[in-house]
């Protein structure tokens, strides 16, 4: 199934999700891709200004990007399951649509519940309260927990809770 990723946050700031996802893939011992396919994906990303032009080595990815290891989505029809194929794209539903990574397999799906009530930002995963929200936020591509809070609950938002799924393409689990 297709998972579209934004290239900018609502604030206009770049997400760098493509580079962060590649950093996570290249850091995963279970991820295998031949050099030709890897070069083709990276060249396609560079041609679309999705990653820095001069980044080609694993060490450079580790320095420039913090790995994004999963994504958080609303999944009302319950369509995501272990074994589902993941097609990661940017510019979805446009002529510029681009699949920036090889087809991956969903390794885990977890329930997530996020609240922002009276200034308290709290998260539970599979009904377990999470104490290290900063680590979760960074693994989802945010700079810190507050950045994640601003994304899910922007200023003047009337919403104070979010219920969804964490879709994992690595072995990480909370």
JSON list of C-alpha atoms in Angstrom, two decimals:
[
{"chain": "A", "resi": 1, "resn": "UNK", "atom": "CA", "xyz": [0.00, 0.00, 0.00]},
{"chain": "A", "resi": 2, "resn": "UNK", "atom": "CA", "xyz": [1.10, 3.53, -0.63]},
{"chain": "A", "resi": 3, "resn": "UNK", "atom": "CA", "xyz": [2.25, 5.74, 2.23]},
{"chain": "A", "resi": 4, "resn": "UNK", "atom": "CA", "xyz": [2.64, 9.35, 1.10]},
{"chain": "A", "resi": 5, "resn": "UNK", "atom": "CA", "xyz": [5.19, 11.50, 2.93]},
{"chain": "A", "resi": 6, "resn": "UNK", "atom": "CA", "xyz": [5.23, 15.29, 3.02]},
{"chain": "A", "resi": 7, "resn": "UNK", "atom": "CA", "xyz": [8.35, 17.18, 2.03]},
{"chain": "A", "resi": 8, "resn": "UNK", "atom": "CA", "xyz": [7.41, 20.14, 4.25]},
{"chain": "A", "resi": 9, "resn": "UNK", "atom": "CA", "xyz": [5.73, 20.56, 7.61]},
{"chain": "A", "resi": 10, "resn": "UNK", "atom": "CA", "xyz": [2.63, 22.79, 7.74]},
{"chain": "A", "resi": 11, "resn": "UNK", "atom": "CA", "xyz": [4.98, 25.59, 8.89]},
{"chain": "A", "resi": 12, "resn": "UNK", "atom": "CA", "xyz": [6.82, 25.34, 5.55]},
{"chain": "A", "resi": 13, "resn": "UNK", "atom": "CA", "xyz": [9.96, 23.90, 7.15]},
{"chain": "A", "resi": 14, "resn": "UNK", "atom": "CA", "xyz": [11.40, 20.88, 5.27]},
{"chain": "A", "resi": 15, "resn": "UNK", "atom": "CA", "xyz": [10.64, 17.48, 6.82]},
{"chain": "A", "resi": 16, "resn": "UNK", "atom": "CA", "xyz": [13.74, 15.75, 5.40]},
{"chain": "A", "resi": 17, "resn": "UNK", "atom": "CA", "xyz": [11.70, 12.54, 5.76]},
{"chain": "A", "resi": 18, "resn": "UNK", "atom": "CA", "xyz": [13.26, 11.00, 2.65]},
{"chain": "A", "resi": 19, "resn": "UNK", "atom": "CA", "xyz": [16.80, 11.39, 3.99]},
{"chain": "A", "resi": 20, "resn": "UNK", "atom": "CA", "xyz": [15.72, 10.33, 7.48]},
{"chain": "A", "resi": 21, "resn": "UNK", "atom": "CA", "xyz": [14.04, 7.18, 6.15]},
{"chain": "A", "resi": 22, "resn": "UNK", "atom": "CA", "xyz": [17.10, 6.30, 4.06]},
{"chain": "A", "resi": 23, "resn": "UNK", "atom": "CA", "xyz": [19.32, 6.88, 7.12]},
{"chain": "A", "resi": 24, "resn": "UNK", "atom": "CA", "xyz": [17.15, 4.41, 9.04]},
{"chain": "A", "resi": 25, "resn": "UNK", "atom": "CA", "xyz": [17.22, 1.86, 6.22]},
{"chain": "A", "resi": 26, "resn": "UNK", "atom": "CA", "xyz": [20.98, 2.06, 5.80]},
{"chain": "A", "resi": 27, "resn": "UNK", "atom": "CA", "xyz": [21.39, 1.65, 9.56]},
{"chain": "A", "resi": 28, "resn": "UNK", "atom": "CA", "xyz": [19.19, -1.50, 9.62]},
{"chain": "A", "resi": 29, "resn": "UNK", "atom": "CA", "xyz": [21.16, -4.76, 9.45]},
{"chain": "A", "resi": 30, "resn": "UNK", "atom": "CA", "xyz": [18.16, -6.54, 7.90]},
{"chain": "A", "resi": 31, "resn": "UNK", "atom": "CA", "xyz": [17.85, -4.06, 5.01]},
{"chain": "A", "resi": 32, "resn": "UNK", "atom": "CA", "xyz": [19.43, -5.46, 1.85]},
{"chain": "A", "resi": 33, "resn": "UNK", "atom": "CA", "xyz": [19.64, -3.57, -1.44]},
{"chain": "A", "resi": 34, "resn": "UNK", "atom": "CA", "xyz": [22.11, -4.02, -4.25]},
{"chain": "A", "resi": 35, "resn": "UNK", "atom": "CA", "xyz": [24.40, -1.11, -5.08]},
{"chain": "A", "resi": 36, "resn": "UNK", "atom": "CA", "xyz": [22.82, -0.44, -8.48]},
{"chain": "A", "resi": 37, "resn": "UNK", "atom": "CA", "xyz": [19.28, -0.13, -7.07]},
{"chain": "A", "resi": 38, "resn": "UNK", "atom": "CA", "xyz": [20.51, 1.93, -4.13]},
{"chain": "A", "resi": 39, "resn": "UNK", "atom": "CA", "xyz": [22.33, 4.31, -6.47]},
{"chain": "A", "resi": 40, "resn": "UNK", "atom": "CA", "xyz": [19.24, 4.63, -8.68]},
{"chain": "A", "resi": 41, "resn": "UNK", "atom": "CA", "xyz": [16.96, 5.50, -5.74]},
{"chain": "A", "resi": 42, "resn": "UNK", "atom": "CA", "xyz": [19.47, 7.97, -4.32]},
{"chain": "A", "resi": 43, "resn": "UNK", "atom": "CA", "xyz": [20.01, 9.60, -7.70]},
{"chain": "A", "resi": 44, "resn": "UNK", "atom": "CA", "xyz": [16.24, 9.95, -8.13]},
{"chain": "A", "resi": 45, "resn": "UNK", "atom": "CA", "xyz": [16.02, 11.55, -4.69]},
{"chain": "A", "resi": 46, "resn": "UNK", "atom": "CA", "xyz": [18.86, 13.95, -5.47]},
{"chain": "A", "resi": 47, "resn": "UNK", "atom": "CA", "xyz": [17.35, 14.92, -8.83]},
{"chain": "A", "resi": 48, "resn": "UNK", "atom": "CA", "xyz": [14.16, 15.93, -7.02]},
{"chain": "A", "resi": 49, "resn": "UNK", "atom": "CA", "xyz": [16.05, 17.83, -4.29]},
{"chain": "A", "resi": 50, "resn": "UNK", "atom": "CA", "xyz": [14.78, 15.40, -1.65]},
{"chain": "A", "resi": 51, "resn": "UNK", "atom": "CA", "xyz": [18.24, 14.77, -0.17]},
{"chain": "A", "resi": 52, "resn": "UNK", "atom": "CA", "xyz": [21.51, 16.64, -0.24]},
{"chain": "A", "resi": 53, "resn": "UNK", "atom": "CA", "xyz": [23.33, 16.27, -3.57]},
{"chain": "A", "resi": 54, "resn": "UNK", "atom": "CA", "xyz": [26.69, 15.27, -2.11]},
{"chain": "A", "resi": 55, "resn": "UNK", "atom": "CA", "xyz": [25.41, 12.60, 0.31]},
{"chain": "A", "resi": 56, "resn": "UNK", "atom": "CA", "xyz": [26.26, 9.14, -0.94]},
{"chain": "A", "resi": 57, "resn": "UNK", "atom": "CA", "xyz": [28.01, 7.35, 1.89]},
{"chain": "A", "resi": 58, "resn": "UNK", "atom": "CA", "xyz": [26.47, 5.63, 4.89]},
{"chain": "A", "resi": 59, "resn": "UNK", "atom": "CA", "xyz": [28.58, 7.70, 7.29]},
{"chain": "A", "resi": 60, "resn": "UNK", "atom": "CA", "xyz": [27.37, 10.95, 5.72]},
{"chain": "A", "resi": 61, "resn": "UNK", "atom": "CA", "xyz": [23.74, 9.87, 6.17]},
{"chain": "A", "resi": 62, "resn": "UNK", "atom": "CA", "xyz": [24.37, 9.15, 9.83]},
{"chain": "A", "resi": 63, "resn": "UNK", "atom": "CA", "xyz": [25.85, 12.62, 10.32]},
{"chain": "A", "resi": 64, "resn": "UNK", "atom": "CA", "xyz": [23.22, 14.59, 8.41]},
{"chain": "A", "resi": 65, "resn": "UNK", "atom": "CA", "xyz": [19.99, 12.74, 9.17]},
{"chain": "A", "resi": 66, "resn": "UNK", "atom": "CA", "xyz": [18.47, 11.24, 12.30]},
{"chain": "A", "resi": 67, "resn": "UNK", "atom": "CA", "xyz": [16.81, 7.95, 11.26]},
{"chain": "A", "resi": 68, "resn": "UNK", "atom": "CA", "xyz": [13.03, 7.83, 10.79]},
{"chain": "A", "resi": 69, "resn": "UNK", "atom": "CA", "xyz": [12.04, 4.27, 11.66]},
{"chain": "A", "resi": 70, "resn": "UNK", "atom": "CA", "xyz": [8.23, 4.34, 11.44]},
{"chain": "A", "resi": 71, "resn": "UNK", "atom": "CA", "xyz": [5.26, 6.52, 10.62]},
{"chain": "A", "resi": 72, "resn": "UNK", "atom": "CA", "xyz": [2.13, 7.39, 12.57]},
{"chain": "A", "resi": 73, "resn": "UNK", "atom": "CA", "xyz": [-1.14, 7.32, 10.62]},
{"chain": "A", "resi": 74, "resn": "UNK", "atom": "CA", "xyz": [-4.89, 7.25, 11.06]},
{"chain": "A", "resi": 75, "resn": "UNK", "atom": "CA", "xyz": [-6.00, 3.74, 10.09]},
{"chain": "A", "resi": 76, "resn": "UNK", "atom": "CA", "xyz": [-9.78, 3.67, 10.49]},
{"chain": "A", "resi": 77, "resn": "UNK", "atom": "CA", "xyz": [-10.41, 0.86, 8.02]},
{"chain": "A", "resi": 78, "resn": "UNK", "atom": "CA", "xyz": [-7.73, -1.25, 9.77]},
{"chain": "A", "resi": 79, "resn": "UNK", "atom": "CA", "xyz": [-5.91, -1.90, 6.50]},
{"chain": "A", "resi": 80, "resn": "UNK", "atom": "CA", "xyz": [-2.35, -2.08, 7.83]},
{"chain": "A", "resi": 81, "resn": "UNK", "atom": "CA", "xyz": [-1.14, -5.51, 8.93]},
{"chain": "A", "resi": 82, "resn": "UNK", "atom": "CA", "xyz": [2.18, -7.28, 9.41]},
{"chain": "A", "resi": 83, "resn": "UNK", "atom": "CA", "xyz": [3.34, -8.37, 5.95]},
{"chain": "A", "resi": 84, "resn": "UNK", "atom": "CA", "xyz": [1.62, -5.52, 4.06]},
{"chain": "A", "resi": 85, "resn": "UNK", "atom": "CA", "xyz": [3.80, -4.08, 1.30]},
{"chain": "A", "resi": 86, "resn": "UNK", "atom": "CA", "xyz": [4.84, -0.45, 1.82]},
{"chain": "A", "resi": 87, "resn": "UNK", "atom": "CA", "xyz": [5.35, 1.86, -1.15]},
{"chain": "A", "resi": 88, "resn": "UNK", "atom": "CA", "xyz": [6.86, 5.11, 0.16]},
{"chain": "A", "resi": 89, "resn": "UNK", "atom": "CA", "xyz": [6.13, 8.10, -2.06]},
{"chain": "A", "resi": 90, "resn": "UNK", "atom": "CA", "xyz": [6.32, 11.87, -2.14]},
{"chain": "A", "resi": 91, "resn": "UNK", "atom": "CA", "xyz": [4.16, 14.18, -4.23]},
{"chain": "A", "resi": 92, "resn": "UNK", "atom": "CA", "xyz": [1.32, 11.63, -4.12]},
{"chain": "A", "resi": 93, "resn": "UNK", "atom": "CA", "xyz": [-1.64, 12.21, -6.44]},
{"chain": "A", "resi": 94, "resn": "UNK", "atom": "CA", "xyz": [0.35, 14.48, -8.72]},
{"chain": "A", "resi": 95, "resn": "UNK", "atom": "CA", "xyz": [2.32, 14.11, -11.93]},
{"chain": "A", "resi": 96, "resn": "UNK", "atom": "CA", "xyz": [5.49, 14.39, -9.84]},
{"chain": "A", "resi": 97, "resn": "UNK", "atom": "CA", "xyz": [4.71, 11.30, -7.68]},
{"chain": "A", "resi": 98, "resn": "UNK", "atom": "CA", "xyz": [7.95, 9.50, -6.83]},
{"chain": "A", "resi": 99, "resn": "UNK", "atom": "CA", "xyz": [8.60, 6.25, -4.96]},
{"chain": "A", "resi": 100, "resn": "UNK", "atom": "CA", "xyz": [11.81, 7.09, -3.11]},
{"chain": "A", "resi": 101, "resn": "UNK", "atom": "CA", "xyz": [12.61, 3.69, -1.55]},
{"chain": "A", "resi": 102, "resn": "UNK", "atom": "CA", "xyz": [12.25, 0.05, -2.51]},
{"chain": "A", "resi": 103, "resn": "UNK", "atom": "CA", "xyz": [9.03, -1.75, -1.58]},
{"chain": "A", "resi": 104, "resn": "UNK", "atom": "CA", "xyz": [9.31, -2.65, 2.10]},
{"chain": "A", "resi": 105, "resn": "UNK", "atom": "CA", "xyz": [7.36, -4.97, 4.34]},
{"chain": "A", "resi": 106, "resn": "UNK", "atom": "CA", "xyz": [5.35, -3.85, 7.34]},
{"chain": "A", "resi": 107, "resn": "UNK", "atom": "CA", "xyz": [6.99, -5.59, 10.31]},
{"chain": "A", "resi": 108, "resn": "UNK", "atom": "CA", "xyz": [4.70, -4.38, 13.08]},
{"chain": "A", "resi": 109, "resn": "UNK", "atom": "CA", "xyz": [1.58, -2.27, 13.63]},
{"chain": "A", "resi": 110, "resn": "UNK", "atom": "CA", "xyz": [0.93, -0.72, 17.04]},
{"chain": "A", "resi": 111, "resn": "UNK", "atom": "CA", "xyz": [-1.99, 1.31, 18.37]},
{"chain": "A", "resi": 112, "resn": "UNK", "atom": "CA", "xyz": [-1.10, 4.85, 19.45]},
{"chain": "A", "resi": 113, "resn": "UNK", "atom": "CA", "xyz": [-3.15, 7.33, 21.44]},
{"chain": "A", "resi": 114, "resn": "UNK", "atom": "CA", "xyz": [-1.88, 10.90, 21.82]},
{"chain": "A", "resi": 115, "resn": "UNK", "atom": "CA", "xyz": [-3.44, 13.61, 23.99]},
{"chain": "A", "resi": 116, "resn": "UNK", "atom": "CA", "xyz": [-2.69, 17.27, 24.54]},
{"chain": "A", "resi": 117, "resn": "UNK", "atom": "CA", "xyz": [-5.01, 18.31, 27.35]},
{"chain": "A", "resi": 118, "resn": "UNK", "atom": "CA", "xyz": [-4.40, 21.36, 29.55]},
{"chain": "A", "resi": 119, "resn": "UNK", "atom": "CA", "xyz": [-0.76, 21.56, 28.45]},
{"chain": "A", "resi": 120, "resn": "UNK", "atom": "CA", "xyz": [-0.02, 17.88, 29.12]},
{"chain": "A", "resi": 121, "resn": "UNK", "atom": "CA", "xyz": [1.29, 15.99, 26.10]},
{"chain": "A", "resi": 122, "resn": "UNK", "atom": "CA", "xyz": [0.88, 12.27, 26.71]},
{"chain": "A", "resi": 123, "resn": "UNK", "atom": "CA", "xyz": [1.23, 9.17, 24.57]},
{"chain": "A", "resi": 124, "resn": "UNK", "atom": "CA", "xyz": [0.28, 5.55, 25.05]},
{"chain": "A", "resi": 125, "resn": "UNK", "atom": "CA", "xyz": [1.18, 2.71, 22.71]},
{"chain": "A", "resi": 126, "resn": "UNK", "atom": "CA", "xyz": [-0.74, -0.55, 22.87]},
{"chain": "A", "resi": 127, "resn": "UNK", "atom": "CA", "xyz": [-2.34, 0.81, 26.07]},
{"chain": "A", "resi": 128, "resn": "UNK", "atom": "CA", "xyz": [1.07, 1.36, 27.75]},
{"chain": "A", "resi": 129, "resn": "UNK", "atom": "CA", "xyz": [1.99, 4.87, 28.88]},
{"chain": "A", "resi": 130, "resn": "UNK", "atom": "CA", "xyz": [5.16, 6.16, 27.19]},
{"chain": "A", "resi": 131, "resn": "UNK", "atom": "CA", "xyz": [7.68, 7.98, 29.34]},
{"chain": "A", "resi": 132, "resn": "UNK", "atom": "CA", "xyz": [10.31, 8.64, 26.66]},
{"chain": "A", "resi": 133, "resn": "UNK", "atom": "CA", "xyz": [8.24, 10.67, 24.21]},
{"chain": "A", "resi": 134, "resn": "UNK", "atom": "CA", "xyz": [11.39, 12.35, 22.87]},
{"chain": "A", "resi": 135, "resn": "UNK", "atom": "CA", "xyz": [12.76, 9.03, 21.56]},
{"chain": "A", "resi": 136, "resn": "UNK", "atom": "CA", "xyz": [9.41, 8.20, 19.94]},
{"chain": "A", "resi": 137, "resn": "UNK", "atom": "CA", "xyz": [9.28, 11.65, 18.33]},
{"chain": "A", "resi": 138, "resn": "UNK", "atom": "CA", "xyz": [12.82, 11.33, 16.93]},
{"chain": "A", "resi": 139, "resn": "UNK", "atom": "CA", "xyz": [12.11, 7.82, 15.59]},
{"chain": "A", "resi": 140, "resn": "UNK", "atom": "CA", "xyz": [9.14, 9.33, 13.76]},
{"chain": "A", "resi": 141, "resn": "UNK", "atom": "CA", "xyz": [11.26, 12.05, 12.15]},
{"chain": "A", "resi": 142, "resn": "UNK", "atom": "CA", "xyz": [10.64, 14.97, 14.50]},
{"chain": "A", "resi": 143, "resn": "UNK", "atom": "CA", "xyz": [13.38, 17.00, 16.19]},
{"chain": "A", "resi": 144, "resn": "UNK", "atom": "CA", "xyz": [11.88, 16.54, 19.66]},
{"chain": "A", "resi": 145, "resn": "UNK", "atom": "CA", "xyz": [8.63, 15.84, 21.51]},
{"chain": "A", "resi": 146, "resn": "UNK", "atom": "CA", "xyz": [7.55, 19.49, 21.33]},
{"chain": "A", "resi": 147, "resn": "UNK", "atom": "CA", "xyz": [7.96, 19.45, 17.54]},
{"chain": "A", "resi": 148, "resn": "UNK", "atom": "CA", "xyz": [5.73, 16.37, 17.43]},
{"chain": "A", "resi": 149, "resn": "UNK", "atom": "CA", "xyz": [3.15, 18.10, 19.65]},
{"chain": "A", "resi": 150, "resn": "UNK", "atom": "CA", "xyz": [3.07, 21.12, 17.33]},
{"chain": "A", "resi": 151, "resn": "UNK", "atom": "CA", "xyz": [2.50, 18.82, 14.34]},
{"chain": "A", "resi": 152, "resn": "UNK", "atom": "CA", "xyz": [-0.38, 16.83, 15.84]},
{"chain": "A", "resi": 153, "resn": "UNK", "atom": "CA", "xyz": [-1.90, 19.77, 17.74]},
{"chain": "A", "resi": 154, "resn": "UNK", "atom": "CA", "xyz": [-1.16, 23.07, 15.97]},
{"chain": "A", "resi": 155, "resn": "UNK", "atom": "CA", "xyz": [-2.02, 26.37, 17.66]},
{"chain": "A", "resi": 156, "resn": "UNK", "atom": "CA", "xyz": [-5.74, 27.10, 17.64]},
{"chain": "A", "resi": 157, "resn": "UNK", "atom": "CA", "xyz": [-6.50, 23.41, 17.09]},
{"chain": "A", "resi": 158, "resn": "UNK", "atom": "CA", "xyz": [-9.83, 22.36, 18.56]},
{"chain": "A", "resi": 159, "resn": "UNK", "atom": "CA", "xyz": [-8.65, 18.76, 18.66]},
{"chain": "A", "resi": 160, "resn": "UNK", "atom": "CA", "xyz": [-6.95, 17.48, 21.82]},
{"chain": "A", "resi": 161, "resn": "UNK", "atom": "CA", "xyz": [-6.48, 13.79, 20.99]},
{"chain": "A", "resi": 162, "resn": "UNK", "atom": "CA", "xyz": [-5.28, 11.57, 18.17]},
{"chain": "A", "resi": 163, "resn": "UNK", "atom": "CA", "xyz": [-5.87, 7.85, 17.72]},
{"chain": "A", "resi": 164, "resn": "UNK", "atom": "CA", "xyz": [-3.98, 5.93, 15.07]},
{"chain": "A", "resi": 165, "resn": "UNK", "atom": "CA", "xyz": [-1.34, 3.33, 14.27]},
{"chain": "A", "resi": 166, "resn": "UNK", "atom": "CA", "xyz": [2.43, 3.22, 14.23]},
{"chain": "A", "resi": 167, "resn": "UNK", "atom": "CA", "xyz": [3.46, 1.47, 11.02]},
{"chain": "A", "resi": 168, "resn": "UNK", "atom": "CA", "xyz": [6.93, -0.07, 11.38]},
{"chain": "A", "resi": 169, "resn": "UNK", "atom": "CA", "xyz": [9.25, -1.12, 8.55]},
{"chain": "A", "resi": 170, "resn": "UNK", "atom": "CA", "xyz": [12.07, -1.99, 10.96]},
{"chain": "A", "resi": 171, "resn": "UNK", "atom": "CA", "xyz": [12.18, -4.35, 13.95]},
{"chain": "A", "resi": 172, "resn": "UNK", "atom": "CA", "xyz": [11.77, -1.46, 16.41]},
{"chain": "A", "resi": 173, "resn": "UNK", "atom": "CA", "xyz": [8.79, -1.91, 18.71]},
{"chain": "A", "resi": 174, "resn": "UNK", "atom": "CA", "xyz": [7.59, -0.03, 21.79]}
]
